[in-house]
Amino acid sequence: MIRRINVHITWTLAAVAIWSLSRVCSAFVTSNNFVRRGRSRELNKTSSTLSVEAESSMEENMFDKIVLARSSCTRFRRHGDEGGTGTGTNSDPSVVKACLELLDLARRAPSGFNAQPYKVVLVSTPEAKEKLAKYCIGRNADRVRDSDCTAVFLADKECGRDGARFGAFIRDTYKQRKASRAKTLNDEPEVSNSGNEESVPTLSKFAEWKVRILVMLFSSGYPLPRVISSPISFCVRLGVATVSAFTRRKILVPSLSGAETWATKNTSLVAMTYMLGASSRGLASCPMEGFNAGGMRKMLRIPRRYSICLIVSTGKPYVRVDDIKEDDVGMSHGVENGKSTTSRYPSEQVIFENYFSR
């Protein structure tokens, strides 16, 4: 009897020892797996961080190369020709297509209140290039003829005339943003009183007119005849400057500019974006302001509400080994080893921190 009890006790202790050992081993394996998962998460985080940093560094280097490679091309290669001057030549369809795509991308450039006070005319046919070249001064005429196309950037001095179109545009933009946000947040659509259609959020009339009035105030592009809008613009700017001077800027008011100045600032952002895009596609560009605006306006049938800021010829550069790479005023241009040869003032003479310095 005692022997049987001893046997049972022995087997029970053995079972308990085996169970305890299994639990210890299981806990050890679980802890090891947890540590491994933690280490793998840390490695994944580290690798993802490194990949993001590497991509960011690559993008920065790419942008640096695009900016440094951009230069004003003094001579373009004619499509299917070795170069020279004369009448307008045929354009490379692939280059013209690329320029149209770049202009479409350039519309993403910022503008005041997103008013987009600009238009662009792309001249690419031989007849149109020859007509446009007649109103360009010096070698600018040759650049228009030889390049594949020339973009004429127009600044809208009376963008207030498109108030109704701009109001509809900001209303549609508001609806799209609200719908996109609701879709992102997985919000349930609100049901209208009829119970069938979803109620679409709309921009209030007050908010719409507030934006439209601010656009007219900053742009001075009042929807009135010029003989009336010009004196009104001058009086408004004078009144705002007077308030700022008499209150010693205790009442903060914006510094307003003329209609052409405001529109030109916004249009120049589009032009610069377009030229950087051309550089990224391996195309050369040349911004020019040496032209007769009156003749160009008549030739392109441009209304007087638009001013011609600048024109940008685009195409492939004409390069020779013995090329002097200087324009008609003796300035050096061109690209060597992926960088523009045009020099700039030292950065310490141009860029200051916190305060202006001479």
CSV table of C-alpha atoms in Angstrom, one decimal:
chain,number,residue,atom,x,y,z
A,1,MET,CA,0.0,0.0,0.0
A,2,ILE,CA,2.7,2.4,1.0
A,3,ARG,CA,4.7,1.5,-2.1
A,4,ARG,CA,1.7,2.3,-4.3
A,5,ILE,CA,1.3,5.7,-2.7
A,6,ASN,CA,4.9,6.4,-3.3
A,7,VAL,CA,4.6,5.5,-6.9
A,8,HIS,CA,1.6,7.8,-7.3
A,9,ILE,CA,3.4,10.6,-5.6
A,10,THR,CA,6.4,10.1,-7.8
A,11,TRP,CA,4.3,10.1,-11.0
A,12,THR,CA,2.4,13.2,-9.9
A,13,LEU,CA,5.7,15.1,-9.1
A,14,ALA,CA,7.1,14.1,-12.4
A,15,ALA,CA,4.0,15.3,-14.2
A,16,VAL,CA,4.1,18.6,-12.4
A,17,ALA,CA,7.8,19.0,-13.2
A,18,ILE,CA,7.2,18.3,-16.9
A,19,TRP,CA,4.2,20.8,-17.0
A,20,SER,CA,6.3,23.5,-15.3
A,21,LEU,CA,9.2,22.9,-17.6
A,22,SER,CA,6.9,23.2,-20.6
A,23,ARG,CA,5.4,26.4,-19.4
A,24,VAL,CA,8.9,27.8,-18.8
A,25,CYS,CA,10.0,26.8,-22.3
A,26,SER,CA,6.8,28.3,-23.8
A,27,ALA,CA,7.4,31.6,-22.0
A,28,PHE,CA,11.0,31.7,-23.1
A,29,VAL,CA,10.0,31.1,-26.8
A,30,THR,CA,7.2,33.7,-26.5
A,31,SER,CA,9.6,36.3,-25.1
A,32,ASN,CA,12.1,35.5,-27.8
A,33,ASN,CA,9.5,35.9,-30.5
A,34,PHE,CA,8.4,39.2,-28.9
A,35,VAL,CA,11.9,40.4,-28.8
A,36,ARG,CA,12.4,39.3,-32.4
A,37,ARG,CA,9.2,41.1,-33.5
A,38,GLY,CA,10.3,44.2,-31.7
A,39,ARG,CA,13.7,44.1,-33.3
A,40,SER,CA,12.1,43.5,-36.7
A,41,ARG,CA,9.8,46.4,-36.2
A,42,GLU,CA,12.7,48.6,-35.2
A,43,LEU,CA,14.6,47.4,-38.3
A,44,ASN,CA,11.6,48.0,-40.5
A,45,LYS,CA,11.2,51.5,-39.0
A,46,THR,CA,14.9,52.2,-39.5
A,47,SER,CA,14.9,50.9,-43.0
A,48,SER,CA,11.8,52.9,-43.9
A,49,THR,CA,13.3,56.0,-42.4
A,50,LEU,CA,16.5,55.5,-44.3
A,51,SER,CA,14.5,54.9,-47.5
A,52,VAL,CA,12.5,58.1,-47.0
A,53,GLU,CA,15.7,60.0,-46.3
A,54,ALA,CA,17.3,58.5,-49.3
A,55,GLU,CA,14.4,59.4,-51.6
A,56,SER,CA,14.3,62.9,-50.1
A,57,SER,CA,18.0,63.3,-50.7
A,58,MET,CA,17.6,62.1,-54.3
A,59,GLU,CA,14.7,64.5,-54.9
A,60,GLU,CA,16.8,67.4,-53.5
A,61,ASN,CA,19.7,66.4,-55.7
A,62,MET,CA,17.5,66.2,-58.7
A,63,PHE,CA,16.0,69.6,-58.1
A,64,ASP,CA,19.4,71.1,-57.6
A,65,LYS,CA,20.5,69.6,-60.9
A,66,ILE,CA,17.5,71.1,-62.7
A,67,VAL,CA,18.1,74.6,-61.3
A,68,LEU,CA,21.8,74.6,-61.9
A,69,ALA,CA,21.3,73.3,-65.5
A,70,ARG,CA,18.9,76.0,-66.5
A,71,SER,CA,20.3,78.8,-68.5
A,72,SER,CA,19.1,81.3,-71.2
A,73,CYS,CA,19.8,79.7,-74.5
A,74,THR,CA,21.2,82.3,-77.0
A,75,ARG,CA,20.9,80.1,-80.1
A,76,PHE,CA,18.5,77.3,-80.9
A,77,ARG,CA,18.9,74.3,-83.2
A,78,ARG,CA,16.4,74.4,-86.1
A,79,HIS,CA,14.3,71.3,-86.5
A,80,GLY,CA,15.9,69.3,-89.3
A,81,ASP,CA,18.5,71.9,-90.0
A,82,GLU,CA,22.1,72.7,-88.9
A,83,GLY,CA,21.2,76.2,-87.8
A,84,GLY,CA,21.3,79.7,-89.2
A,85,THR,CA,18.8,82.5,-89.5
A,86,GLY,CA,16.2,83.5,-92.0
A,87,THR,CA,12.5,82.6,-92.2
A,88,GLY,CA,10.6,80.7,-89.6
A,89,THR,CA,11.2,77.0,-89.6
A,90,ASN,CA,9.1,73.9,-88.9
A,91,SER,CA,8.8,72.8,-85.3
A,92,ASP,CA,9.5,69.5,-83.8
A,93,PRO,CA,6.0,68.1,-82.9
A,94,SER,CA,7.4,66.2,-79.9
A,95,VAL,CA,8.9,69.4,-78.4
A,96,VAL,CA,5.7,71.4,-79.0
A,97,LYS,CA,3.7,68.6,-77.3
A,98,ALA,CA,6.1,68.6,-74.4
A,99,CYS,CA,5.8,72.4,-74.0
A,100,LEU,CA,2.0,72.1,-74.0
A,101,GLU,CA,2.3,69.6,-71.2
A,102,LEU,CA,4.7,71.8,-69.3
A,103,LEU,CA,2.4,74.8,-69.6
A,104,ASP,CA,-0.4,72.6,-68.2
A,105,LEU,CA,1.8,71.7,-65.3
A,106,ALA,CA,2.9,75.3,-64.8
A,107,ARG,CA,-0.7,76.2,-64.0
A,108,ARG,CA,0.0,74.7,-60.6
A,109,ALA,CA,2.1,77.7,-59.7
A,110,PRO,CA,0.6,79.7,-56.9
A,111,SER,CA,-1.4,82.9,-57.5
A,112,GLY,CA,-3.1,85.4,-55.2
A,113,PHE,CA,-6.4,84.0,-53.9
A,114,ASN,CA,-6.0,81.4,-56.7
A,115,ALA,CA,-7.3,84.0,-59.1
A,116,GLN,CA,-4.9,82.8,-61.8
A,117,PRO,CA,-4.7,86.2,-63.6
A,118,TYR,CA,-2.9,85.1,-66.7
A,119,LYS,CA,-3.1,83.6,-70.2
A,120,VAL,CA,-0.5,81.9,-72.4
A,121,VAL,CA,-0.2,81.9,-76.2
A,122,LEU,CA,2.1,79.2,-77.6
A,123,VAL,CA,3.4,80.1,-81.1
A,124,SER,CA,4.8,77.2,-83.1
A,125,THR,CA,3.9,77.3,-86.8
A,126,PRO,CA,6.5,78.8,-89.2
A,127,GLU,CA,4.1,81.5,-90.4
A,128,ALA,CA,3.2,82.6,-86.8
A,129,LYS,CA,6.9,82.5,-85.7
A,130,GLU,CA,7.9,84.7,-88.6
A,131,LYS,CA,5.2,87.2,-87.8
A,132,LEU,CA,6.1,87.2,-84.1
A,133,ALA,CA,9.8,87.6,-84.9
A,134,LYS,CA,9.2,90.9,-86.8
A,135,TYR,CA,8.3,92.6,-83.5
A,136,CYS,CA,11.3,91.2,-81.6
A,137,ILE,CA,14.5,93.2,-81.3
A,138,GLY,CA,18.0,92.1,-82.2
A,139,ARG,CA,18.8,88.4,-81.9
A,140,ASN,CA,15.6,87.8,-80.1
A,141,ALA,CA,14.0,87.6,-83.6
A,142,ASP,CA,16.4,84.7,-84.5
A,143,ARG,CA,15.6,82.9,-81.3
A,144,VAL,CA,11.9,83.0,-82.1
A,145,ARG,CA,12.5,81.8,-85.7
A,146,ASP,CA,14.9,79.0,-84.8
A,147,SER,CA,13.2,77.6,-81.6
A,148,ASP,CA,10.5,75.1,-81.8
A,149,CYS,CA,8.0,77.3,-80.1
A,150,THR,CA,7.6,80.5,-78.1
A,151,ALA,CA,5.3,81.0,-75.1
A,152,VAL,CA,3.8,84.5,-74.8
A,153,PHE,CA,2.8,85.1,-71.2
A,154,LEU,CA,-0.1,87.6,-70.6
A,155,ALA,CA,-1.0,89.2,-67.4
A,156,ASP,CA,-4.7,90.0,-66.8
A,157,LYS,CA,-5.0,93.6,-65.6
A,158,GLU,CA,-8.8,93.4,-65.3
A,159,CYS,CA,-9.4,90.0,-63.7
A,160,GLY,CA,-12.4,91.4,-61.8
A,161,ARG,CA,-14.3,91.2,-65.1
A,162,ASP,CA,-14.4,87.4,-64.6
A,163,GLY,CA,-16.0,87.7,-61.2
A,164,ALA,CA,-18.9,85.4,-62.1
A,165,ARG,CA,-16.6,82.7,-63.5
A,166,PHE,CA,-14.3,83.0,-60.5
A,167,GLY,CA,-17.3,82.7,-58.1
A,168,ALA,CA,-18.5,79.5,-59.9
A,169,PHE,CA,-14.9,78.2,-59.8
A,170,ILE,CA,-14.4,78.7,-56.0
A,171,ARG,CA,-17.9,77.2,-55.3
A,172,ASP,CA,-17.0,74.1,-57.3
A,173,THR,CA,-13.6,73.9,-55.6
A,174,TYR,CA,-15.3,74.1,-52.2
A,175,LYS,CA,-17.7,71.3,-53.1
A,176,GLN,CA,-14.9,69.1,-54.3
A,177,ARG,CA,-12.8,69.6,-51.2
A,178,LYS,CA,-15.7,68.8,-48.9
A,179,ALA,CA,-16.6,65.7,-50.9
A,180,SER,CA,-13.0,64.5,-50.9
A,181,ARG,CA,-12.7,65.1,-47.2
A,182,ALA,CA,-15.9,63.3,-46.4
A,183,LYS,CA,-14.7,60.3,-48.5
A,184,THR,CA,-11.3,60.3,-46.7
A,185,LEU,CA,-12.9,60.4,-43.3
A,186,ASN,CA,-15.6,57.9,-44.3
A,187,ASP,CA,-18.4,60.2,-43.2
A,188,GLU,CA,-21.9,59.2,-43.9
A,189,PRO,CA,-23.6,61.4,-46.4
A,190,GLU,CA,-26.3,63.7,-45.2
A,191,VAL,CA,-29.7,63.0,-46.6
A,192,SER,CA,-31.9,65.9,-47.8
A,193,ASN,CA,-35.5,66.4,-46.8
A,194,SER,CA,-36.7,64.4,-49.8
A,195,GLY,CA,-34.8,61.4,-48.4
A,196,ASN,CA,-33.4,60.5,-51.8
A,197,GLU,CA,-30.5,62.8,-52.6
A,198,GLU,CA,-27.4,63.6,-50.6
A,199,SER,CA,-27.1,67.2,-49.5
A,200,VAL,CA,-24.0,68.8,-51.0
A,201,PRO,CA,-22.2,71.4,-48.9
A,202,THR,CA,-22.1,74.8,-50.6
A,203,LEU,CA,-20.0,77.9,-50.1
A,204,SER,CA,-22.0,80.8,-48.5
A,205,LYS,CA,-22.6,83.9,-50.5
A,206,PHE,CA,-20.9,86.0,-47.9
A,207,ALA,CA,-17.7,83.9,-48.2
A,208,GLU,CA,-17.8,84.0,-52.0
A,209,TRP,CA,-18.2,87.8,-52.2
A,210,LYS,CA,-15.6,88.3,-49.5
A,211,VAL,CA,-13.0,86.5,-51.7
A,212,ARG,CA,-14.2,88.3,-54.8
A,213,ILE,CA,-13.9,91.7,-53.1
A,214,LEU,CA,-10.4,90.9,-51.8
A,215,VAL,CA,-9.3,89.9,-55.3
A,216,MET,CA,-10.5,93.2,-56.7
A,217,LEU,CA,-8.9,95.1,-53.8
A,218,PHE,CA,-5.4,93.5,-54.2
A,219,SER,CA,-5.5,93.3,-58.0
A,220,SER,CA,-7.0,96.7,-58.7
A,221,GLY,CA,-8.7,94.9,-61.6
A,222,TYR,CA,-12.1,96.5,-61.2
A,223,PRO,CA,-14.7,95.5,-63.8
A,224,LEU,CA,-15.1,99.1,-65.1
A,225,PRO,CA,-13.9,101.1,-68.1
A,226,ARG,CA,-10.2,102.0,-67.8
A,227,VAL,CA,-11.0,105.8,-67.5
A,228,ILE,CA,-13.0,105.0,-64.3
A,229,SER,CA,-11.1,102.0,-62.9
A,230,SER,CA,-7.6,103.7,-63.0
A,231,PRO,CA,-8.7,106.7,-60.9
A,232,ILE,CA,-10.5,104.4,-58.5
A,233,SER,CA,-7.4,102.2,-58.1
A,234,PHE,CA,-5.2,105.2,-57.5
A,235,CYS,CA,-7.6,106.6,-54.8
A,236,VAL,CA,-7.9,103.3,-53.1
A,237,ARG,CA,-4.2,102.8,-52.9
A,238,LEU,CA,-3.6,106.4,-51.8
A,239,GLY,CA,-6.2,106.0,-49.1
A,240,VAL,CA,-4.7,102.7,-47.8
A,241,ALA,CA,-1.2,104.3,-47.7
A,242,THR,CA,-2.6,107.4,-45.9
A,243,VAL,CA,-4.2,105.3,-43.2
A,244,SER,CA,-1.0,103.4,-42.7
A,245,ALA,CA,1.1,106.6,-42.5
A,246,PHE,CA,-1.2,108.6,-40.2
A,247,THR,CA,-1.7,105.7,-37.7
A,248,ARG,CA,2.1,104.9,-37.8
A,249,ARG,CA,1.1,101.4,-38.8
A,250,LYS,CA,-0.9,100.7,-35.7
A,251,ILE,CA,-3.7,99.9,-38.0
A,252,LEU,CA,-2.2,97.2,-40.3
A,253,VAL,CA,-3.4,97.5,-43.9
A,254,PRO,CA,-1.9,95.8,-46.9
A,255,SER,CA,0.4,97.6,-49.3
A,256,LEU,CA,-1.5,97.6,-52.6
A,257,SER,CA,0.1,97.7,-56.0
A,258,GLY,CA,-1.2,98.6,-59.5
A,259,ALA,CA,-3.2,96.2,-61.6
A,260,GLU,CA,-0.3,95.5,-64.0
A,261,THR,CA,2.2,95.0,-61.2
A,262,TRP,CA,0.0,92.5,-59.3
A,263,ALA,CA,-0.9,90.5,-62.5
A,264,THR,CA,2.7,90.4,-63.6
A,265,LYS,CA,3.9,89.1,-60.2
A,266,ASN,CA,1.5,86.2,-60.5
A,267,THR,CA,2.2,85.5,-64.2
A,268,SER,CA,6.0,85.4,-63.6
A,269,LEU,CA,5.6,82.5,-61.2
A,270,VAL,CA,4.0,80.5,-64.0
A,271,ALA,CA,6.7,81.5,-66.4
A,272,MET,CA,9.5,80.4,-64.0
A,273,THR,CA,7.8,77.1,-63.3
A,274,TYR,CA,7.5,76.5,-67.0
A,275,MET,CA,11.2,77.2,-67.6
A,276,LEU,CA,12.3,74.8,-64.8
A,277,GLY,CA,10.0,72.2,-66.3
A,278,ALA,CA,11.7,72.7,-69.7
A,279,SER,CA,15.0,72.2,-68.0
A,280,SER,CA,13.8,69.0,-66.4
A,281,ARG,CA,12.8,67.6,-69.8
A,282,GLY,CA,16.2,68.5,-71.3
A,283,LEU,CA,14.9,71.5,-73.3
A,284,ALA,CA,16.5,74.9,-73.5
A,285,SER,CA,14.6,78.1,-72.9
A,286,CYS,CA,15.2,81.8,-73.2
A,287,PRO,CA,13.0,84.5,-71.5
A,288,MET,CA,13.0,87.7,-73.4
A,289,GLU,CA,11.6,91.2,-72.9
A,290,GLY,CA,13.1,92.9,-76.0
A,291,PHE,CA,10.0,93.2,-78.2
A,292,ASN,CA,7.4,95.7,-79.3
A,293,ALA,CA,4.3,95.0,-77.3
A,294,GLY,CA,2.0,97.0,-79.6
A,295,GLY,CA,2.9,95.1,-82.7
A,296,MET,CA,2.9,91.8,-80.9
A,297,ARG,CA,-0.5,92.5,-79.4
A,298,LYS,CA,-2.0,93.3,-82.9
A,299,MET,CA,-0.4,90.2,-84.4
A,300,LEU,CA,-1.7,87.8,-81.8
A,301,ARG,CA,-5.0,89.6,-81.4
A,302,ILE,CA,-4.5,90.2,-77.7
A,303,PRO,CA,-7.2,92.3,-75.9
A,304,ARG,CA,-5.9,95.5,-74.2
A,305,ARG,CA,-6.9,94.1,-70.8
A,306,TYR,CA,-3.8,91.9,-71.0
A,307,SER,CA,-0.2,93.1,-70.8
A,308,ILE,CA,2.7,91.1,-72.3
A,309,CYS,CA,5.0,90.2,-69.4
A,310,LEU,CA,7.6,88.3,-71.3
A,311,ILE,CA,8.1,85.7,-74.0
A,312,VAL,CA,9.9,82.4,-73.6
A,313,SER,CA,11.4,80.6,-76.6
A,314,THR,CA,11.9,76.9,-76.1
A,315,GLY,CA,13.7,74.2,-78.1
A,316,LYS,CA,16.9,72.3,-78.4
A,317,PRO,CA,20.2,74.3,-78.1
A,318,TYR,CA,22.5,74.7,-81.1
A,319,VAL,CA,26.0,73.9,-79.8
A,320,ARG,CA,29.3,74.1,-81.6
A,321,VAL,CA,32.8,73.5,-80.3
A,322,ASP,CA,34.0,76.9,-81.4
A,323,ASP,CA,30.8,78.6,-80.3
A,324,ILE,CA,31.5,81.8,-78.4
A,325,LYS,CA,28.4,81.4,-76.2
A,326,GLU,CA,27.8,85.1,-75.9
A,327,ASP,CA,24.7,87.0,-76.8
A,328,ASP,CA,24.4,90.3,-78.7
A,329,VAL,CA,25.3,92.4,-75.6
A,330,GLY,CA,28.4,90.3,-74.7
A,331,MET,CA,26.8,88.2,-71.9
A,332,SER,CA,28.0,84.6,-71.5
A,333,HIS,CA,25.4,81.8,-71.5
A,334,GLY,CA,25.4,78.1,-71.8
A,335,VAL,CA,25.8,74.9,-69.9
A,336,GLU,CA,29.1,73.1,-69.1
A,337,ASN,CA,29.3,69.8,-67.1
A,338,GLY,CA,25.6,70.1,-66.3
A,339,LYS,CA,25.8,73.6,-64.8
A,340,SER,CA,25.1,77.0,-66.2
A,341,THR,CA,28.1,79.2,-67.1
A,342,THR,CA,26.2,82.3,-66.1
A,343,SER,CA,27.7,83.8,-63.0
A,344,ARG,CA,25.8,85.4,-60.1
A,345,TYR,CA,26.7,87.9,-57.3
A,346,PRO,CA,28.1,86.3,-54.2
A,347,SER,CA,25.4,85.0,-51.9
A,348,GLU,CA,26.5,87.1,-49.0
A,349,GLN,CA,25.7,90.2,-51.0
A,350,VAL,CA,22.2,89.1,-51.8
A,351,ILE,CA,21.0,86.8,-49.0
A,352,PHE,CA,20.7,88.1,-45.4
A,353,GLU,CA,19.5,86.6,-42.2
A,354,ASN,CA,16.9,88.3,-40.0
A,355,TYR,CA,17.8,91.9,-41.1
A,356,PHE,CA,18.8,93.7,-44.3
A,357,SER,CA,22.5,94.4,-44.5
A,358,ARG,CA,24.6,96.4,-46.9
